[in-house]
Amino acid sequence: MFELNQLKQFITVADCQNISKAAELLNITQPALSRSIQNLETELGVSLFNRSKNKIVLNETGFLALEKARELVSRSEEFQKNVNAHYWKNHCIAIGTCAPSPALGILKEALENEFSGMKYTEETVESKMLEKNLLNGNYQLAIFSNYIDDERLVQLPIFKENLYAVLPKEHRFAGRKEGIYIKELNGESVIPFPLKGYWNDLIERELPDSQKIYQATIQGFEAIVKASSIVSFSSLIFNEKDNKHVYLPILDEDAHLSYHLACLKRDKEIFKKLFDYVKKNAANFHITHF
């Protein structure tokens, strides 16, 4: 029997009247989409389209099938939304985030305000896995380090975060005014952040020849940064300044993040009040950079 995904593909092809354009919107190959539509017609035992060289349009039966397909897809989405809403109401909300950041504290504040008494879990994962887990339902909410180009998601920018190099005052780059590119530090010993996430991935990627002196705890990180003359880093989380170091903005494009809160579009109504709360209180979440 045909699958729900085939009906969604059928609707897209009917709307586009072009297999190539529909395949691009669905992010699948043209041959795969053509086979899916042909299989649907075979399973139904009818032809749904009149086909020409560069165009594919519904026939009379196809118009009826389109109407019924829209009804079935709408009912399935309503079914899924209601089941998920019931589960979250009585259980917990799973949150995924790309990196430890104040964004998670902001989200917890919003959850406590709009979902009082609700339990929630949190997990920090790599960005691609974060998106995958949100799309397949392992997470109900996610915090990305940038905007994700996917029409299946609803996203709200929360705030921006910049990365800084923390240099001892005697460092050769300490006199810089405009900032520094991270690759200029390649080969020097550095102290990365004690928590995994986007910033440390950037440091590992851009400083392949540097010795990384990792600390197991935040307290250990802050202590060694203050006491040593080794290059380290700062952002919104670790931003305690002292008079022994110079704080230079890192100029690379990858060193500027715009955190976005996201959920699936089908869950938009479930989390509407949560998103409204975050949006309304966004001014309270802005943190002054160095």
mmCIF file of C-alpha atoms in Angstrom:
data_model
loop_
_atom_site.group_PDB
_atom_site.id
_atom_site.type_symbol
_atom_site.label_atom_id
_atom_site.label_comp_id
_atom_site.label_asym_id
_atom_site.label_seq_id
_atom_site.Cartn_x
_atom_site.Cartn_y
_atom_site.Cartn_z
ATOM 1 C CA MET A 1 0.000 0.000 0.000
ATOM 2 C CA PHE A 2 1.144 3.548 -0.604
ATOM 3 C CA GLU A 3 2.872 5.526 2.134
ATOM 4 C CA LEU A 4 2.109 8.962 3.548
ATOM 5 C CA ASN A 5 5.404 10.270 2.189
ATOM 6 C CA GLN A 6 4.295 9.302 -1.341
ATOM 7 C CA LEU A 7 1.191 11.444 -0.934
ATOM 8 C CA LYS A 8 3.311 14.409 0.159
ATOM 9 C CA GLN A 9 5.519 13.926 -2.891
ATOM 10 C CA PHE A 10 2.444 13.632 -5.120
ATOM 11 C CA ILE A 11 1.091 16.935 -3.762
ATOM 12 C CA THR A 12 4.417 18.682 -4.421
ATOM 13 C CA VAL A 13 4.604 17.383 -8.001
ATOM 14 C CA ALA A 14 0.994 18.422 -8.630
ATOM 15 C CA ASP A 15 1.702 21.929 -7.319
ATOM 16 C CA CYS A 16 4.953 22.340 -9.281
ATOM 17 C CA GLN A 17 3.808 20.644 -12.499
ATOM 18 C CA ASN A 18 7.455 19.782 -13.006
ATOM 19 C CA ILE A 19 9.380 16.765 -11.680
ATOM 20 C CA SER A 20 12.757 18.542 -11.549
ATOM 21 C CA LYS A 21 11.444 21.489 -9.560
ATOM 22 C CA ALA A 22 9.502 19.201 -7.199
ATOM 23 C CA ALA A 23 12.568 16.999 -6.649
ATOM 24 C CA GLU A 24 14.614 20.076 -5.761
ATOM 25 C CA LEU A 25 12.013 21.230 -3.227
ATOM 26 C CA LEU A 26 11.828 17.751 -1.710
ATOM 27 C CA ASN A 27 15.630 17.398 -1.666
ATOM 28 C CA ILE A 28 15.577 14.059 -3.502
ATOM 29 C CA THR A 29 16.780 13.007 -6.944
ATOM 30 C CA GLN A 30 14.538 13.344 -9.982
ATOM 31 C CA PRO A 31 14.648 9.598 -10.840
ATOM 32 C CA ALA A 32 13.715 8.682 -7.257
ATOM 33 C CA LEU A 33 10.744 11.049 -7.330
ATOM 34 C CA SER A 34 9.602 9.769 -10.733
ATOM 35 C CA ARG A 35 9.711 6.180 -9.460
ATOM 36 C CA SER A 36 7.757 7.162 -6.338
ATOM 37 C CA ILE A 37 4.970 8.760 -8.402
ATOM 38 C CA GLN A 38 4.884 5.817 -10.800
ATOM 39 C CA ASN A 39 4.683 3.394 -7.856
ATOM 40 C CA LEU A 40 1.806 5.401 -6.392
ATOM 41 C CA GLU A 41 -0.082 5.194 -9.677
ATOM 42 C CA THR A 42 0.618 1.451 -9.858
ATOM 43 C CA GLU A 43 -0.617 0.909 -6.303
ATOM 44 C CA LEU A 44 -3.778 2.911 -7.003
ATOM 45 C CA GLY A 45 -4.273 1.237 -10.380
ATOM 46 C CA VAL A 46 -4.882 4.560 -12.154
ATOM 47 C CA SER A 47 -2.976 7.278 -13.994
ATOM 48 C CA LEU A 48 -2.902 10.627 -12.191
ATOM 49 C CA PHE A 49 -1.042 12.834 -14.681
ATOM 50 C CA ASN A 50 -0.933 13.811 -18.312
ATOM 51 C CA ARG A 51 2.754 13.888 -19.174
ATOM 52 C CA SER A 52 4.609 15.921 -21.793
ATOM 53 C CA LYS A 53 8.319 16.562 -22.385
ATOM 54 C CA ASN A 54 8.746 19.401 -19.884
ATOM 55 C CA LYS A 55 5.471 19.358 -17.996
ATOM 56 C CA ILE A 56 3.375 17.031 -15.911
ATOM 57 C CA VAL A 57 -0.221 18.043 -15.138
ATOM 58 C CA LEU A 58 -3.060 16.367 -13.299
ATOM 59 C CA ASN A 59 -5.749 14.544 -15.230
ATOM 60 C CA GLU A 60 -9.348 14.380 -14.028
ATOM 61 C CA THR A 61 -8.642 11.494 -11.661
ATOM 62 C CA GLY A 62 -5.521 13.279 -10.450
ATOM 63 C CA PHE A 63 -7.499 16.319 -9.320
ATOM 64 C CA LEU A 64 -9.716 14.116 -7.151
ATOM 65 C CA ALA A 65 -6.645 12.291 -5.811
ATOM 66 C CA LEU A 66 -5.006 15.628 -4.965
ATOM 67 C CA GLU A 67 -8.014 16.746 -2.930
ATOM 68 C CA LYS A 68 -8.110 13.473 -0.990
ATOM 69 C CA ALA A 69 -4.316 13.427 -0.532
ATOM 70 C CA ARG A 70 -4.384 16.884 1.049
ATOM 71 C CA GLU A 71 -7.109 15.710 3.432
ATOM 72 C CA LEU A 72 -5.137 12.611 4.449
ATOM 73 C CA VAL A 73 -1.882 14.518 4.975
ATOM 74 C CA SER A 74 -3.665 17.180 7.020
ATOM 75 C CA ARG A 75 -5.355 14.535 9.173
ATOM 76 C CA SER A 76 -2.075 12.669 9.694
ATOM 77 C CA GLU A 77 -0.309 15.855 10.805
ATOM 78 C CA GLU A 78 -3.154 16.655 13.189
ATOM 79 C CA PHE A 79 -2.961 13.105 14.538
ATOM 80 C CA GLN A 80 0.794 13.376 15.109
ATOM 81 C CA LYS A 81 0.507 16.805 16.702
ATOM 82 C CA ASN A 82 -2.203 15.659 19.126
ATOM 83 C CA VAL A 83 -0.313 12.524 20.136
ATOM 84 C CA ASN A 84 2.919 14.454 20.666
ATOM 85 C CA ALA A 85 1.159 17.186 22.620
ATOM 86 C CA HIS A 86 -0.413 14.596 24.918
ATOM 87 C CA TYR A 87 2.931 12.901 25.486
ATOM 88 C CA TRP A 88 4.808 16.114 26.296
ATOM 89 C CA LYS A 89 2.001 17.303 28.534
ATOM 90 C CA ASN A 90 2.439 14.233 30.694
ATOM 91 C CA HIS A 91 6.120 13.479 30.307
ATOM 92 C CA CYS A 92 9.027 15.711 29.351
ATOM 93 C CA ILE A 93 10.527 17.871 26.628
ATOM 94 C CA ALA A 94 13.861 16.850 25.088
ATOM 95 C CA ILE A 95 16.169 19.746 24.197
ATOM 96 C CA GLY A 96 19.217 19.546 21.971
ATOM 97 C CA THR A 97 21.827 22.288 21.712
ATOM 98 C CA CYS A 98 24.878 22.842 19.526
ATOM 99 C CA ALA A 99 27.047 24.161 22.354
ATOM 100 C CA PRO A 100 26.901 25.143 26.033
ATOM 101 C CA SER A 101 25.695 28.736 25.990
ATOM 102 C CA PRO A 102 23.479 31.264 27.766
ATOM 103 C CA ALA A 103 20.841 30.330 25.189
ATOM 104 C CA LEU A 104 20.099 27.184 27.187
ATOM 105 C CA GLY A 105 19.519 29.235 30.344
ATOM 106 C CA ILE A 106 17.189 31.495 28.384
ATOM 107 C CA LEU A 107 15.230 28.501 27.137
ATOM 108 C CA LYS A 108 14.956 26.997 30.625
ATOM 109 C CA GLU A 109 13.581 30.293 31.940
ATOM 110 C CA ALA A 110 10.987 30.342 29.163
ATOM 111 C CA LEU A 111 10.056 26.691 29.773
ATOM 112 C CA GLU A 112 9.570 27.266 33.489
ATOM 113 C CA ASN A 113 7.322 30.211 32.680
ATOM 114 C CA GLU A 114 5.214 28.528 29.984
ATOM 115 C CA PHE A 115 5.424 24.826 30.948
ATOM 116 C CA SER A 116 5.414 25.017 34.727
ATOM 117 C CA GLY A 117 6.209 21.661 36.328
ATOM 118 C CA MET A 118 7.260 20.068 33.041
ATOM 119 C CA LYS A 119 10.386 17.941 33.126
ATOM 120 C CA TYR A 120 12.967 18.359 30.389
ATOM 121 C CA THR A 121 16.212 16.764 29.294
ATOM 122 C CA GLU A 122 19.129 18.482 27.576
ATOM 123 C CA GLU A 123 21.981 17.245 25.405
ATOM 124 C CA THR A 124 24.840 18.936 23.544
ATOM 125 C CA VAL A 125 25.612 17.384 20.153
ATOM 126 C CA GLU A 126 27.304 18.252 16.852
ATOM 127 C CA SER A 127 25.195 20.488 14.597
ATOM 128 C CA LYS A 128 24.351 17.910 11.905
ATOM 129 C CA MET A 129 23.271 15.380 14.517
ATOM 130 C CA LEU A 130 21.271 18.100 16.271
ATOM 131 C CA GLU A 131 19.275 18.815 13.123
ATOM 132 C CA LYS A 132 18.754 15.110 12.431
ATOM 133 C CA ASN A 133 17.510 14.435 15.971
ATOM 134 C CA LEU A 134 15.076 17.354 15.812
ATOM 135 C CA LEU A 135 13.663 16.251 12.465
ATOM 136 C CA ASN A 136 13.181 12.629 13.540
ATOM 137 C CA GLY A 137 11.523 13.577 16.826
ATOM 138 C CA ASN A 138 14.295 12.705 19.294
ATOM 139 C CA TYR A 139 14.260 16.367 20.361
ATOM 140 C CA GLN A 140 11.232 18.626 20.584
ATOM 141 C CA LEU A 141 13.312 21.817 20.811
ATOM 142 C CA ALA A 142 16.793 22.702 19.598
ATOM 143 C CA ILE A 143 19.228 25.597 19.826
ATOM 144 C CA PHE A 144 21.341 26.021 16.680
ATOM 145 C CA SER A 145 24.409 28.210 16.294
ATOM 146 C CA ASN A 146 23.004 29.649 13.062
ATOM 147 C CA TYR A 147 19.914 29.656 10.860
ATOM 148 C CA ILE A 148 19.079 26.253 9.355
ATOM 149 C CA ASP A 149 17.760 26.359 5.799
ATOM 150 C CA ASP A 150 14.903 23.875 6.189
ATOM 151 C CA GLU A 151 11.253 24.736 5.609
ATOM 152 C CA ARG A 152 10.176 22.017 8.045
ATOM 153 C CA LEU A 153 11.465 24.113 10.961
ATOM 154 C CA VAL A 154 10.232 27.186 12.806
ATOM 155 C CA GLN A 155 13.200 29.257 14.033
ATOM 156 C CA LEU A 156 13.611 32.316 16.223
ATOM 157 C CA PRO A 157 16.917 34.215 16.614
ATOM 158 C CA ILE A 158 17.767 34.671 20.299
ATOM 159 C CA PHE A 159 21.098 36.510 20.401
ATOM 160 C CA LYS A 160 24.569 36.676 18.905
ATOM 161 C CA GLU A 161 27.823 35.450 20.415
ATOM 162 C CA ASN A 162 31.374 36.355 19.399
ATOM 163 C CA LEU A 163 34.642 34.547 20.096
ATOM 164 C CA TYR A 164 37.652 36.395 21.553
ATOM 165 C CA ALA A 165 41.326 35.513 21.856
ATOM 166 C CA VAL A 166 42.657 36.093 25.355
ATOM 167 C CA LEU A 167 46.309 37.109 25.026
ATOM 168 C CA PRO A 168 48.897 37.961 27.686
ATOM 169 C CA LYS A 169 49.877 41.633 27.447
ATOM 170 C CA GLU A 170 53.389 40.713 26.301
ATOM 171 C CA HIS A 171 52.065 38.661 23.361
ATOM 172 C CA ARG A 172 53.215 39.800 19.895
ATOM 173 C CA PHE A 173 49.600 40.443 18.823
ATOM 174 C CA ALA A 174 48.530 42.206 22.021
ATOM 175 C CA GLY A 175 48.864 45.629 20.423
ATOM 176 C CA ARG A 176 46.319 44.844 17.722
ATOM 177 C CA LYS A 177 43.272 47.106 17.682
ATOM 178 C CA GLU A 178 40.999 45.609 15.045
ATOM 179 C CA GLY A 179 41.255 41.948 16.049
ATOM 180 C CA ILE A 180 42.941 38.727 14.975
ATOM 181 C CA TYR A 181 42.310 35.800 12.631
ATOM 182 C CA ILE A 182 42.416 32.512 14.481
ATOM 183 C CA LYS A 183 44.865 30.882 12.052
ATOM 184 C CA GLU A 184 47.450 33.489 13.091
ATOM 185 C CA LEU A 185 47.665 31.589 16.373
ATOM 186 C CA ASN A 186 48.322 28.211 14.735
ATOM 187 C CA GLY A 187 51.363 26.531 16.261
ATOM 188 C CA GLU A 188 51.065 28.258 19.638
ATOM 189 C CA SER A 189 49.946 26.417 22.743
ATOM 190 C CA VAL A 190 46.349 27.300 23.583
ATOM 191 C CA ILE A 191 43.802 26.575 26.298
ATOM 192 C CA PRO A 192 40.472 25.579 24.705
ATOM 193 C CA PHE A 193 37.182 25.728 26.569
ATOM 194 C CA PRO A 194 36.494 22.935 29.084
ATOM 195 C CA LEU A 195 33.114 22.106 27.484
ATOM 196 C CA LYS A 196 32.614 20.443 24.113
ATOM 197 C CA GLY A 197 30.745 22.340 21.449
ATOM 198 C CA TYR A 198 31.025 24.624 18.425
ATOM 199 C CA TRP A 199 33.885 26.811 19.714
ATOM 200 C CA ASN A 200 36.186 23.902 20.498
ATOM 201 C CA ASP A 201 35.386 22.320 17.125
ATOM 202 C CA LEU A 202 36.489 25.601 15.519
ATOM 203 C CA ILE A 203 39.685 25.691 17.591
ATOM 204 C CA GLU A 204 40.548 22.086 16.692
ATOM 205 C CA ARG A 205 39.909 22.721 12.994
ATOM 206 C CA GLU A 206 41.729 26.034 12.632
ATOM 207 C CA LEU A 207 44.705 25.319 14.935
ATOM 208 C CA PRO A 208 45.897 21.871 13.819
ATOM 209 C CA ASP A 209 49.512 22.515 14.817
ATOM 210 C CA SER A 210 48.786 23.951 18.268
ATOM 211 C CA GLN A 211 49.130 22.048 21.501
ATOM 212 C CA LYS A 212 45.745 22.118 23.245
ATOM 213 C CA ILE A 213 45.847 22.187 27.035
ATOM 214 C CA TYR A 214 42.378 21.040 28.046
ATOM 215 C CA GLN A 215 40.972 21.471 31.543
ATOM 216 C CA ALA A 216 38.431 19.084 33.021
ATOM 217 C CA THR A 217 36.351 21.730 34.802
ATOM 218 C CA ILE A 218 35.243 25.339 34.364
ATOM 219 C CA GLN A 219 36.975 26.231 37.623
ATOM 220 C CA GLY A 220 40.236 24.720 36.374
ATOM 221 C CA PHE A 221 39.919 26.567 33.073
ATOM 222 C CA GLU A 222 39.359 29.941 34.735
ATOM 223 C CA ALA A 223 42.218 29.382 37.193
ATOM 224 C CA ILE A 224 44.824 28.438 34.582
ATOM 225 C CA VAL A 225 43.781 31.276 32.251
ATOM 226 C CA LYS A 226 44.289 33.857 35.002
ATOM 227 C CA ALA A 227 47.579 32.371 36.194
ATOM 228 C CA SER A 228 49.334 31.565 32.899
ATOM 229 C CA SER A 229 50.676 33.385 29.842
ATOM 230 C CA ILE A 230 49.196 30.834 27.427
ATOM 231 C CA VAL A 231 46.710 31.961 24.798
ATOM 232 C CA SER A 232 43.106 31.135 25.648
ATOM 233 C CA PHE A 233 39.629 32.146 24.508
ATOM 234 C CA SER A 234 36.538 33.898 25.778
ATOM 235 C CA SER A 235 32.886 34.214 24.809
ATOM 236 C CA LEU A 236 29.611 34.912 26.576
ATOM 237 C CA ILE A 237 30.050 32.010 28.980
ATOM 238 C CA PHE A 238 33.658 32.615 29.957
ATOM 239 C CA ASN A 239 33.950 36.385 30.029
ATOM 240 C CA GLU A 240 35.629 37.366 33.273
ATOM 241 C CA LYS A 241 38.225 40.007 32.363
ATOM 242 C CA ASP A 242 41.435 40.662 34.241
ATOM 243 C CA ASN A 243 44.214 43.236 33.897
ATOM 244 C CA LYS A 244 46.864 40.731 32.810
ATOM 245 C CA HIS A 245 45.345 39.945 29.436
ATOM 246 C CA VAL A 246 44.177 41.605 26.233
ATOM 247 C CA TYR A 247 40.847 40.512 24.742
ATOM 248 C CA LEU A 248 40.898 40.631 20.937
ATOM 249 C CA PRO A 249 37.848 39.817 18.789
ATOM 250 C CA ILE A 250 38.462 36.969 16.355
ATOM 251 C CA LEU A 251 37.658 38.240 12.877
ATOM 252 C CA ASP A 252 36.820 34.961 11.123
ATOM 253 C CA GLU A 253 33.247 34.645 9.898
ATOM 254 C CA ASP A 254 32.932 31.361 11.810
ATOM 255 C CA ALA A 255 33.708 33.211 15.064
ATOM 256 C CA HIS A 256 30.345 34.996 15.074
ATOM 257 C CA LEU A 257 27.274 32.956 15.959
ATOM 258 C CA SER A 258 23.590 33.773 15.868
ATOM 259 C CA TYR A 259 21.753 31.356 18.135
ATOM 260 C CA HIS A 260 18.320 30.228 16.946
ATOM 261 C CA LEU A 261 15.625 28.424 18.903
ATOM 262 C CA ALA A 262 13.864 25.871 16.687
ATOM 263 C CA CYS A 263 11.038 23.350 16.652
ATOM 264 C CA LEU A 264 9.265 21.416 13.914
ATOM 265 C CA LYS A 265 6.717 23.449 11.978
ATOM 266 C CA ARG A 266 4.076 20.856 12.797
ATOM 267 C CA ASP A 267 4.621 21.659 16.509
ATOM 268 C CA LYS A 268 4.346 25.414 16.031
ATOM 269 C CA GLU A 269 1.086 25.742 17.958
ATOM 270 C CA ILE A 270 2.330 23.585 20.822
ATOM 271 C CA PHE A 271 5.285 25.887 21.442
ATOM 272 C CA LYS A 272 3.692 29.152 20.319
ATOM 273 C CA LYS A 273 3.512 30.602 23.844
ATOM 274 C CA LEU A 274 7.105 29.552 24.489
ATOM 275 C CA PHE A 275 8.366 31.292 21.349
ATOM 276 C CA ASP A 276 6.235 34.350 22.120
ATOM 277 C CA TYR A 277 7.752 34.530 25.610
ATOM 278 C CA VAL A 278 11.314 34.319 24.260
ATOM 279 C CA LYS A 279 10.567 36.931 21.599
ATOM 280 C CA LYS A 280 8.906 39.289 24.089
ATOM 281 C CA ASN A 281 11.796 39.041 26.532
ATOM 282 C CA ALA A 282 14.598 39.063 23.953
ATOM 283 C CA ALA A 283 15.874 42.428 25.172
ATOM 284 C CA ASN A 284 16.586 40.876 28.571
ATOM 285 C CA PHE A 285 18.767 38.229 26.931
ATOM 286 C CA HIS A 286 21.202 40.585 25.217
ATOM 287 C CA ILE A 287 24.640 40.364 26.777
ATOM 288 C CA THR A 288 27.249 43.077 26.257
ATOM 289 C CA HIS A 289 30.355 41.893 24.453
ATOM 290 C CA PHE A 290 33.871 43.069 25.266
#
